Amino acid sequence: MSRAKYSGLLLCVLLAKEAAAHEHHSDKIPEGEAISPEPIDSTLWVHIIIQIVSFALIFPTGMVLGIVRSRWHVPLQTLGVILAIVGYFLGHKHGGRQFAPNIHAGFATTLTTILAIQVVFGVYLKLHLQKGIHARLRRYTVIAHGTLGKALPVVSWVQMLFGGITALGFCRDDHLGQCLAHFIMGSTFIGYGIILTILLIVGQVWIKRTGRSQEFFDSLLIAAWGCVNTFTEHRWGGPWVKNDLQHTSMGIVWWCAGLLGVWQSRKRDGRPKRNLIPGIVILITGWAMSAHPQGLELSTKVHSVFGFTLMAAGAARIIEIAFVLKDQNSISAADGEETNSWQYLTPFLLYASGFIFMSATEEQMELLATAHVSHVSYILLLYSVSFLLFLFVSLLLHLYAVHALPTAQPNSTDGGGERRINGHADPSLRDAEGFELEGLISDEEEGLVVKTNGRVG
């Protein structure tokens, strides 16, 4: 065990040393450009594939397995770390295309540091040291390990975006502001879609516990984001250029509507109440973006499809709340796991909207126009990626649900009407709360819980 512990520390030292010692060659980069004209070589392609597999597939899956305390958590995360190390060194040994100093290389140190800290935390927790100062230290380590583990997919997403931008030499000089707007807002739509999917599949119980409607949180975020957009989309004191006024007015609409949505999210007696304001805001935003003036015909068509997709997401949300759920939190008040197929439409359209908007920057549109790629082919590819992301998120949530949440099963042999869960009587709320604490207790403590409950968990 101590050898494993020192191996984690050695990993930190090696990665830090490599990062400090390495310098990218840039002698073939033309003056004023961000990349050299050479194509990406096979070594760099292997780096890209390996890092996508480890950071986009293995680590998120391992995170879910860790939450449900699966015995496959450690082996899978170990595999991910090994692949990440291999990919890291390949990224520093490639030939072919050269890159000027860039955000992807700089942010790699941050991501690698987080990963190294996670390894150290994981090894320490695996030692099961619980006596003396370790009893308190272990508690905080569990919290830190879980927090970093949940943050890792988000940080990895940012690094992958930086990688794509760097590989093409985009988002520099005058294009930086427009790139930031597209990638931040596009990622926001995708993140919102993921949150809606989580709440739809496994989050209804949490919503009930908060004592607030989902629209309260949605409207609060919309209002906050609107305030940010109102004061950042235009350089106050300077001239109004291009689409400054449209972006600023859109921010004003968001915080105005967000405040109304927060107010309408509670009844007079204080109970939570559903409302349509977030859906209306999404629909209005889609309409505004569909009419966004663009310099290229291809860009105009792509932005139009983005706007229509976002409008469809808003309309689907309105129909869901008003007609499918009829202002209720879920289809069945007794069982929050029940869903209607219509409810999956809004998250998917948000995924698609996010990918389309992130893929519609000025430089991307110029590259596609030069390559004579039609907007139809481009949009279909982006919709395909959206389907794959929706599938992956659904698989992760299914993996969590089958291990963490009890599933009601009909009992045809019992004459009584008792509701049974997985062949057992419906567990009490105390059992449900006990499960939530599983991630904070050790294997030995878990054995005591099992004996106390009188059954195998």
Short mmCIF file of C-alpha atoms in Angstrom, two decimals:
data_model
loop_
_atom_site.label_atom_id
_atom_site.label_comp_id
_atom_site.label_asym_id
_atom_site.label_seq_id
_atom_site.Cartn_x
_atom_site.Cartn_y
_atom_site.Cartn_z
CA MET A 1 0.00 0.00 0.00
CA SER A 2 2.82 2.42 0.88
CA ARG A 3 4.41 1.68 -2.50
CA ALA A 4 1.16 2.71 -4.22
CA LYS A 5 1.13 5.89 -2.16
CA TYR A 6 4.64 6.84 -3.23
CA SER A 7 3.77 5.97 -6.82
CA GLY A 8 1.08 8.65 -6.77
CA LEU A 9 3.54 11.20 -5.42
CA LEU A 10 6.08 10.17 -8.04
CA LEU A 11 3.46 10.74 -10.74
CA CYS A 12 3.05 14.36 -9.59
CA VAL A 13 6.80 14.96 -9.68
CA LEU A 14 7.30 13.40 -13.11
CA LEU A 15 4.45 15.28 -14.76
CA ALA A 16 5.49 18.59 -13.22
CA LYS A 17 9.11 18.03 -14.30
CA GLU A 18 8.10 17.16 -17.85
CA ALA A 19 5.82 20.17 -18.09
CA ALA A 20 8.54 22.51 -16.88
CA ALA A 21 11.30 21.05 -19.08
CA HIS A 22 9.42 20.80 -22.37
CA GLU A 23 9.33 23.50 -25.01
CA HIS A 24 7.28 23.33 -28.23
CA HIS A 25 9.19 24.01 -31.45
CA SER A 26 7.87 26.97 -33.46
CA ASP A 27 10.54 27.57 -36.11
CA LYS A 28 8.20 26.63 -39.00
CA ILE A 29 5.30 28.88 -37.99
CA PRO A 30 4.84 31.81 -40.42
CA GLU A 31 5.00 35.26 -38.90
CA GLY A 32 1.62 36.38 -37.62
CA GLU A 33 0.17 32.86 -37.62
CA ALA A 34 -0.66 30.51 -34.73
CA ILE A 35 0.17 27.19 -36.43
CA SER A 36 2.51 25.91 -39.12
CA PRO A 37 1.10 24.68 -42.46
CA GLU A 38 2.11 21.03 -41.85
CA PRO A 39 -0.68 18.52 -41.18
CA ILE A 40 -1.24 16.90 -37.79
CA ASP A 41 0.97 13.81 -37.60
CA SER A 42 -0.04 10.34 -36.39
CA THR A 43 1.54 10.81 -32.95
CA LEU A 44 -0.62 13.83 -32.25
CA TRP A 45 -3.72 12.01 -33.53
CA VAL A 46 -3.00 9.17 -31.10
CA HIS A 47 -2.62 11.78 -28.34
CA ILE A 48 -6.03 13.24 -29.22
CA ILE A 49 -7.77 9.86 -29.33
CA ILE A 50 -6.21 8.60 -26.09
CA GLN A 51 -7.06 11.78 -24.16
CA ILE A 52 -10.64 11.76 -25.42
CA VAL A 53 -11.04 8.13 -24.35
CA SER A 54 -9.56 8.76 -20.89
CA PHE A 55 -10.98 12.19 -20.01
CA ALA A 56 -14.29 12.11 -21.89
CA LEU A 57 -15.26 8.45 -21.44
CA ILE A 58 -13.31 6.61 -18.74
CA PHE A 59 -13.10 9.28 -16.03
CA PRO A 60 -16.81 10.26 -16.12
CA THR A 61 -17.77 6.57 -16.01
CA GLY A 62 -15.35 5.97 -13.14
CA MET A 63 -16.80 8.98 -11.34
CA VAL A 64 -20.28 7.41 -11.42
CA LEU A 65 -18.87 4.06 -10.29
CA GLY A 66 -17.19 5.86 -7.39
CA ILE A 67 -20.46 7.53 -6.37
CA VAL A 68 -22.22 4.15 -6.22
CA ARG A 69 -19.20 2.54 -4.51
CA SER A 70 -18.59 -0.02 -7.21
CA ARG A 71 -15.56 -2.28 -6.99
CA TRP A 72 -14.78 -1.33 -10.61
CA HIS A 73 -14.18 2.33 -9.70
CA VAL A 74 -10.48 1.93 -8.83
CA PRO A 75 -9.52 -0.36 -11.77
CA LEU A 76 -11.28 1.87 -14.29
CA GLN A 77 -9.80 5.08 -12.94
CA THR A 78 -6.36 3.45 -12.85
CA LEU A 79 -6.74 2.58 -16.53
CA GLY A 80 -7.77 6.17 -17.23
CA VAL A 81 -4.74 7.54 -15.41
CA ILE A 82 -2.37 5.26 -17.31
CA LEU A 83 -3.88 6.31 -20.65
CA ALA A 84 -3.78 9.97 -19.62
CA ILE A 85 -0.07 9.72 -18.78
CA VAL A 86 0.68 8.06 -22.13
CA GLY A 87 -1.37 10.69 -23.96
CA TYR A 88 0.32 13.49 -22.04
CA PHE A 89 3.81 12.45 -23.10
CA LEU A 90 2.69 11.81 -26.70
CA GLY A 91 1.40 15.37 -26.79
CA HIS A 92 4.92 16.57 -26.06
CA LYS A 93 6.69 14.25 -28.55
CA HIS A 94 4.74 14.85 -31.75
CA GLY A 95 6.09 16.10 -35.06
CA GLY A 96 4.22 17.64 -37.97
CA ARG A 97 2.20 20.75 -37.21
CA GLN A 98 3.80 23.23 -34.82
CA PHE A 99 1.94 25.54 -32.48
CA ALA A 100 2.68 28.95 -31.04
CA PRO A 101 2.34 29.37 -27.25
CA ASN A 102 -1.31 28.57 -26.55
CA ILE A 103 -3.96 28.13 -23.88
CA HIS A 104 -4.19 24.35 -24.39
CA ALA A 105 -0.57 23.80 -23.39
CA GLY A 106 -0.86 26.19 -20.47
CA PHE A 107 -4.09 24.71 -19.12
CA ALA A 108 -2.66 21.18 -19.37
CA THR A 109 -0.66 21.91 -16.21
CA THR A 110 -3.86 22.72 -14.31
CA LEU A 111 -5.63 19.60 -15.52
CA THR A 112 -2.62 17.39 -14.80
CA THR A 113 -2.28 18.84 -11.30
CA ILE A 114 -5.94 18.09 -10.54
CA LEU A 115 -5.50 14.55 -11.82
CA ALA A 116 -2.34 14.02 -9.76
CA ILE A 117 -4.07 15.30 -6.62
CA GLN A 118 -6.95 12.92 -7.31
CA VAL A 119 -4.51 10.02 -7.53
CA VAL A 120 -2.95 10.94 -4.19
CA PHE A 121 -6.38 11.30 -2.54
CA GLY A 122 -7.52 7.99 -4.01
CA VAL A 123 -4.44 6.11 -2.81
CA TYR A 124 -4.77 7.63 0.68
CA LEU A 125 -8.44 6.61 0.94
CA LYS A 126 -7.60 3.11 -0.28
CA LEU A 127 -5.21 2.71 2.67
CA HIS A 128 -8.22 2.92 5.05
CA LEU A 129 -6.28 4.81 7.73
CA GLN A 130 -8.89 5.66 10.39
CA LYS A 131 -7.10 5.99 13.72
CA GLY A 132 -5.89 9.16 15.39
CA ILE A 133 -5.64 12.21 13.18
CA HIS A 134 -6.52 10.09 10.13
CA ALA A 135 -10.14 9.82 11.33
CA ARG A 136 -10.69 13.56 10.80
CA LEU A 137 -8.30 13.82 7.86
CA ARG A 138 -10.08 11.00 6.04
CA ARG A 139 -13.40 12.78 6.34
CA TYR A 140 -12.11 15.92 4.61
CA THR A 141 -10.21 13.86 2.06
CA VAL A 142 -13.42 12.07 1.06
CA ILE A 143 -15.12 15.43 0.48
CA ALA A 144 -12.16 16.83 -1.48
CA HIS A 145 -11.81 13.64 -3.55
CA GLY A 146 -15.50 13.66 -4.41
CA THR A 147 -15.54 17.36 -5.27
CA LEU A 148 -12.50 17.16 -7.54
CA GLY A 149 -13.86 13.98 -9.14
CA LYS A 150 -17.10 15.72 -10.06
CA ALA A 151 -15.27 18.81 -11.29
CA LEU A 152 -12.86 16.81 -13.47
CA PRO A 153 -15.33 16.24 -16.36
CA VAL A 154 -16.02 19.99 -16.52
CA VAL A 155 -12.32 20.89 -16.48
CA SER A 156 -11.66 18.16 -19.07
CA TRP A 157 -14.39 19.62 -21.32
CA VAL A 158 -12.70 23.03 -21.19
CA GLN A 159 -9.33 21.49 -22.03
CA MET A 160 -10.77 19.57 -24.98
CA LEU A 161 -12.26 22.80 -26.34
CA PHE A 162 -8.89 24.47 -25.93
CA GLY A 163 -7.34 21.54 -27.80
CA GLY A 164 -9.66 21.90 -30.78
CA ILE A 165 -9.11 25.66 -30.91
CA THR A 166 -5.34 25.24 -30.71
CA ALA A 167 -5.20 22.52 -33.37
CA LEU A 168 -6.82 24.87 -35.89
CA GLY A 169 -5.10 28.05 -34.75
CA PHE A 170 -8.40 29.80 -34.03
CA CYS A 171 -9.60 32.42 -31.55
CA ARG A 172 -6.71 34.87 -31.59
CA ASP A 173 -6.53 38.66 -31.83
CA ASP A 174 -9.83 40.16 -33.05
CA HIS A 175 -11.55 36.76 -33.07
CA LEU A 176 -11.06 36.13 -29.36
CA GLY A 177 -14.19 37.93 -28.11
CA GLN A 178 -16.47 36.22 -30.62
CA CYS A 179 -14.96 32.84 -29.82
CA LEU A 180 -15.49 33.33 -26.11
CA ALA A 181 -19.14 34.23 -26.67
CA HIS A 182 -19.80 31.17 -28.85
CA PHE A 183 -17.96 28.61 -26.74
CA ILE A 184 -19.20 29.88 -23.38
CA MET A 185 -22.83 30.17 -24.43
CA GLY A 186 -22.74 26.92 -26.40
CA SER A 187 -21.28 25.09 -23.42
CA THR A 188 -23.94 26.70 -21.22
CA PHE A 189 -26.72 25.28 -23.38
CA ILE A 190 -25.14 21.83 -23.29
CA GLY A 191 -24.64 22.07 -19.52
CA TYR A 192 -28.26 23.15 -19.06
CA GLY A 193 -29.37 20.17 -21.13
CA ILE A 194 -27.27 17.81 -18.98
CA ILE A 195 -28.74 19.30 -15.79
CA LEU A 196 -32.28 18.87 -17.14
CA THR A 197 -31.48 15.26 -18.01
CA ILE A 198 -30.12 14.59 -14.51
CA LEU A 199 -33.16 16.16 -12.85
CA LEU A 200 -35.49 14.27 -15.17
CA ILE A 201 -34.02 10.83 -14.58
CA VAL A 202 -32.67 10.86 -11.03
CA GLY A 203 -33.27 14.33 -9.56
CA GLN A 204 -36.98 14.54 -8.77
CA VAL A 205 -36.50 13.54 -5.13
CA TRP A 206 -33.90 16.29 -4.69
CA ILE A 207 -36.26 18.87 -6.21
CA LYS A 208 -38.95 17.90 -3.71
CA ARG A 209 -36.51 18.21 -0.81
CA THR A 210 -35.55 21.77 -1.74
CA GLY A 211 -39.14 22.94 -1.35
CA ARG A 212 -38.85 24.95 -4.57
CA SER A 213 -39.86 24.40 -8.16
CA GLN A 214 -37.28 23.74 -10.86
CA GLU A 215 -38.18 27.05 -12.51
CA PHE A 216 -36.95 28.92 -9.41
CA PHE A 217 -33.40 27.73 -10.02
CA ASP A 218 -33.70 28.12 -13.80
CA SER A 219 -34.98 31.69 -13.48
CA LEU A 220 -32.31 32.58 -10.93
CA LEU A 221 -29.55 31.44 -13.30
CA ILE A 222 -31.20 33.23 -16.24
CA ALA A 223 -31.36 36.47 -14.26
CA ALA A 224 -27.70 36.17 -13.19
CA TRP A 225 -26.55 35.37 -16.72
CA GLY A 226 -28.60 38.28 -18.07
CA CYS A 227 -26.86 40.69 -15.71
CA VAL A 228 -23.47 39.45 -16.90
CA ASN A 229 -24.44 39.82 -20.57
CA THR A 230 -25.90 43.29 -20.05
CA PHE A 231 -22.61 44.70 -18.83
CA THR A 232 -20.08 42.62 -20.79
CA GLU A 233 -21.38 42.48 -24.37
CA HIS A 234 -20.51 46.13 -25.00
CA ARG A 235 -17.54 48.23 -23.96
CA TRP A 236 -19.34 50.96 -22.07
CA GLY A 237 -18.03 54.38 -22.99
CA GLY A 238 -17.04 53.22 -26.47
CA PRO A 239 -18.96 53.14 -29.78
CA TRP A 240 -21.67 50.55 -30.42
CA VAL A 241 -20.36 48.12 -33.05
CA LYS A 242 -21.79 45.18 -34.98
CA ASN A 243 -24.25 43.24 -32.80
CA ASP A 244 -23.50 44.94 -29.47
CA LEU A 245 -27.00 46.35 -29.11
CA GLN A 246 -28.69 43.01 -29.87
CA HIS A 247 -26.48 41.11 -27.41
CA THR A 248 -26.99 43.71 -24.69
CA SER A 249 -30.76 43.85 -25.18
CA MET A 250 -30.84 40.06 -25.01
CA GLY A 251 -29.11 40.25 -21.64
CA ILE A 252 -31.70 42.77 -20.45
CA VAL A 253 -34.53 40.44 -21.49
CA TRP A 254 -32.92 37.58 -19.56
CA TRP A 255 -32.60 39.34 -16.22
CA CYS A 256 -36.03 40.93 -16.50
CA ALA A 257 -37.66 37.60 -17.34
CA GLY A 258 -35.52 35.81 -14.75
CA LEU A 259 -36.79 38.05 -11.96
CA LEU A 260 -40.36 37.38 -13.02
CA GLY A 261 -39.70 33.64 -13.14
CA VAL A 262 -38.30 33.69 -9.59
CA TRP A 263 -41.39 35.56 -8.36
CA GLN A 264 -43.81 33.19 -10.10
CA SER A 265 -42.08 30.07 -8.75
CA ARG A 266 -43.98 30.18 -5.43
CA LYS A 267 -47.65 30.26 -4.53
CA ARG A 268 -49.13 32.67 -2.00
CA ASP A 269 -48.81 30.07 0.75
CA GLY A 270 -45.12 29.54 -0.06
CA ARG A 271 -45.48 26.20 -1.82
CA PRO A 272 -43.46 25.71 -5.05
CA LYS A 273 -45.18 26.43 -8.36
CA ARG A 274 -44.19 25.66 -11.94
CA ASN A 275 -44.12 28.44 -14.54
CA LEU A 276 -43.30 28.94 -18.21
CA ILE A 277 -40.85 31.83 -17.99
CA PRO A 278 -37.59 29.85 -18.63
CA GLY A 279 -39.17 28.18 -21.67
CA ILE A 280 -40.31 31.55 -23.00
CA VAL A 281 -36.81 33.00 -22.53
CA ILE A 282 -35.27 30.09 -24.46
CA LEU A 283 -37.81 30.56 -27.25
CA ILE A 284 -37.21 34.33 -27.49
CA THR A 285 -33.43 33.79 -27.49
CA GLY A 286 -33.77 31.29 -30.33
CA TRP A 287 -35.87 33.73 -32.35
CA ALA A 288 -33.33 36.51 -31.83
CA MET A 289 -30.40 34.29 -32.83
CA SER A 290 -32.19 33.01 -35.94
CA ALA A 291 -32.27 36.60 -37.25
CA HIS A 292 -28.68 37.38 -36.22
CA PRO A 293 -26.98 39.21 -39.18
CA GLN A 294 -23.92 37.36 -40.51
CA GLY A 295 -21.20 38.07 -43.04
CA LEU A 296 -21.34 34.72 -44.88
CA GLU A 297 -24.36 32.97 -46.37
CA LEU A 298 -23.25 29.69 -44.78
CA SER A 299 -23.00 31.37 -41.39
CA THR A 300 -26.47 32.87 -41.80
CA LYS A 301 -27.97 29.43 -42.52
CA VAL A 302 -26.16 27.77 -39.61
CA HIS A 303 -27.26 30.50 -37.20
CA SER A 304 -30.82 30.17 -38.49
CA VAL A 305 -30.86 26.44 -37.75
CA PHE A 306 -29.38 27.16 -34.33
CA GLY A 307 -32.16 29.66 -33.63
CA PHE A 308 -34.88 27.29 -34.82
CA THR A 309 -33.46 24.47 -32.70
CA LEU A 310 -33.37 26.70 -29.63
CA MET A 311 -36.92 27.91 -30.34
CA ALA A 312 -38.02 24.27 -30.54
CA ALA A 313 -36.37 23.60 -27.16
CA GLY A 314 -38.26 26.50 -25.58
CA ALA A 315 -41.57 25.46 -27.15
CA ALA A 316 -41.05 21.85 -26.06
CA ARG A 317 -40.40 23.02 -22.49
CA ILE A 318 -43.58 25.11 -22.47
CA ILE A 319 -45.66 22.20 -23.77
CA GLU A 320 -44.08 19.83 -21.25
CA ILE A 321 -44.93 21.97 -18.22
CA ALA A 322 -48.37 23.18 -19.35
CA PHE A 323 -49.79 20.12 -21.09
CA VAL A 324 -47.69 17.03 -20.29
CA LEU A 325 -47.03 17.63 -16.58
CA LYS A 326 -49.93 20.07 -16.06
CA ASP A 327 -47.86 22.13 -13.60
CA GLN A 328 -46.80 19.07 -11.57
CA ASN A 329 -43.19 18.08 -10.85
CA SER A 330 -43.50 14.69 -12.54
CA ILE A 331 -45.93 12.40 -14.33
CA SER A 332 -46.72 10.50 -11.14
CA ALA A 333 -46.85 12.25 -7.79
CA ALA A 334 -46.20 8.94 -6.02
CA ASP A 335 -43.12 7.99 -8.03
CA GLY A 336 -40.81 10.71 -9.34
CA GLU A 337 -39.05 8.20 -11.63
CA GLU A 338 -41.95 8.14 -14.08
CA THR A 339 -41.21 10.11 -17.25
CA ASN A 340 -42.97 10.88 -20.49
CA SER A 341 -41.12 10.49 -23.78
CA TRP A 342 -41.84 14.15 -24.58
CA GLN A 343 -39.72 15.23 -21.62
CA TYR A 344 -36.54 14.03 -23.33
CA LEU A 345 -37.06 16.42 -26.23
CA THR A 346 -36.00 19.64 -24.49
CA PRO A 347 -32.63 18.33 -23.20
CA PHE A 348 -31.71 16.91 -26.59
CA LEU A 349 -32.56 20.15 -28.41
CA LEU A 350 -30.41 22.02 -25.89
CA TYR A 351 -27.50 19.66 -26.62
CA ALA A 352 -27.95 20.28 -30.34
CA SER A 353 -28.26 24.05 -29.87
CA GLY A 354 -25.06 24.14 -27.86
CA PHE A 355 -23.02 22.18 -30.39
CA ILE A 356 -24.34 24.23 -33.31
CA PHE A 357 -23.58 27.53 -31.62
CA MET A 358 -20.08 26.45 -30.57
CA SER A 359 -19.45 25.39 -34.17
CA ALA A 360 -20.56 28.65 -35.78
CA THR A 361 -17.68 31.05 -35.14
CA GLU A 362 -16.42 33.29 -37.92
CA GLU A 363 -13.24 31.29 -38.49
CA GLN A 364 -15.11 27.97 -38.55
CA MET A 365 -17.56 29.31 -41.11
CA GLU A 366 -14.75 30.65 -43.31
CA LEU A 367 -13.00 27.26 -43.17
CA LEU A 368 -16.18 25.39 -44.15
CA ALA A 369 -17.02 27.87 -46.93
CA THR A 370 -13.52 27.44 -48.37
CA ALA A 371 -13.94 23.65 -48.27
CA HIS A 372 -17.41 23.95 -49.94
CA VAL A 373 -19.17 22.14 -47.08
CA SER A 374 -22.93 22.70 -47.12
CA HIS A 375 -24.78 23.77 -44.01
CA VAL A 376 -27.00 20.67 -44.29
CA SER A 377 -24.08 18.24 -44.00
CA TYR A 378 -22.56 20.28 -41.19
CA ILE A 379 -25.79 20.46 -39.16
CA LEU A 380 -26.42 16.73 -39.58
CA LEU A 381 -22.97 15.95 -38.20
CA LEU A 382 -23.57 18.23 -35.22
CA TYR A 383 -26.93 16.61 -34.56
CA SER A 384 -25.17 13.23 -34.66
CA VAL A 385 -22.72 14.37 -31.99
CA SER A 386 -25.67 15.61 -29.92
CA PHE A 387 -27.32 12.19 -30.12
CA LEU A 388 -24.10 10.54 -28.96
CA LEU A 389 -23.70 12.90 -26.00
CA PHE A 390 -27.33 12.36 -25.00
CA LEU A 391 -26.74 8.61 -25.20
CA PHE A 392 -23.61 8.79 -23.04
CA VAL A 393 -25.27 10.96 -20.39
CA SER A 394 -28.25 8.60 -20.34
CA LEU A 395 -25.96 5.59 -19.93
CA LEU A 396 -24.16 7.21 -17.00
CA LEU A 397 -27.44 8.11 -15.30
CA HIS A 398 -28.75 4.58 -15.90
CA LEU A 399 -25.56 3.19 -14.37
CA TYR A 400 -26.11 5.38 -11.32
CA ALA A 401 -29.83 4.63 -11.04
CA VAL A 402 -29.57 0.83 -11.20
CA HIS A 403 -27.04 0.85 -8.35
CA ALA A 404 -28.28 3.72 -6.21
CA LEU A 405 -32.03 4.02 -6.63
CA PRO A 406 -34.56 1.32 -5.69
CA THR A 407 -36.85 0.32 -8.55
CA ALA A 408 -40.47 -0.54 -7.98
CA GLN A 409 -41.33 -3.99 -9.32
CA PRO A 410 -44.79 -5.51 -9.56
CA ASN A 411 -45.25 -8.62 -7.40
CA SER A 412 -47.68 -10.92 -9.16
CA THR A 413 -47.40 -13.73 -6.59
CA ASP A 414 -48.38 -11.58 -3.60
CA GLY A 415 -52.08 -11.18 -3.07
CA GLY A 416 -51.58 -8.10 -0.90
CA GLY A 417 -51.25 -4.61 -2.29
CA GLU A 418 -47.96 -3.89 -0.59
CA ARG A 419 -45.53 -1.97 -2.79
CA ARG A 420 -42.28 -3.92 -3.03
CA ILE A 421 -38.81 -2.81 -4.12
CA ASN A 422 -36.52 -5.36 -5.77
CA GLY A 423 -38.32 -8.19 -3.97
CA HIS A 424 -38.23 -6.46 -0.56
CA ALA A 425 -40.68 -4.28 1.28
CA ASP A 426 -40.43 -0.56 0.49
CA PRO A 427 -37.44 0.74 2.56
CA SER A 428 -37.92 3.62 4.96
CA LEU A 429 -36.60 7.10 4.52
CA ARG A 430 -33.85 6.23 7.01
CA ASP A 431 -32.54 3.56 4.62
CA ALA A 432 -32.53 6.07 1.76
CA GLU A 433 -30.58 8.57 3.84
CA GLY A 434 -28.20 5.79 4.86
CA PHE A 435 -27.41 5.16 1.22
CA GLU A 436 -26.51 8.78 0.71
CA LEU A 437 -23.86 8.42 3.41
CA GLU A 438 -22.27 5.37 1.79
CA GLY A 439 -19.70 7.47 -0.01
CA LEU A 440 -18.49 8.87 3.32
CA ILE A 441 -17.96 5.62 5.24
CA SER A 442 -15.30 2.97 5.01
CA ASP A 443 -15.71 -0.69 4.22
CA GLU A 444 -15.50 -1.62 7.91
CA GLU A 445 -18.16 0.93 8.86
CA GLU A 446 -20.30 -0.28 5.97
CA GLY A 447 -20.20 -3.79 7.44
CA LEU A 448 -21.64 -2.46 10.69
CA VAL A 449 -24.43 -0.74 8.77
CA VAL A 450 -25.26 -3.98 6.98
CA LYS A 451 -25.46 -5.88 10.27
CA THR A 452 -27.62 -3.16 11.79
CA ASN A 453 -30.05 -3.18 8.90
CA GLY A 454 -30.23 -6.97 9.03
CA ARG A 455 -29.75 -7.38 5.29
CA VAL A 456 -27.05 -7.26 2.63
CA GLY A 457 -26.99 -3.86 0.88
#
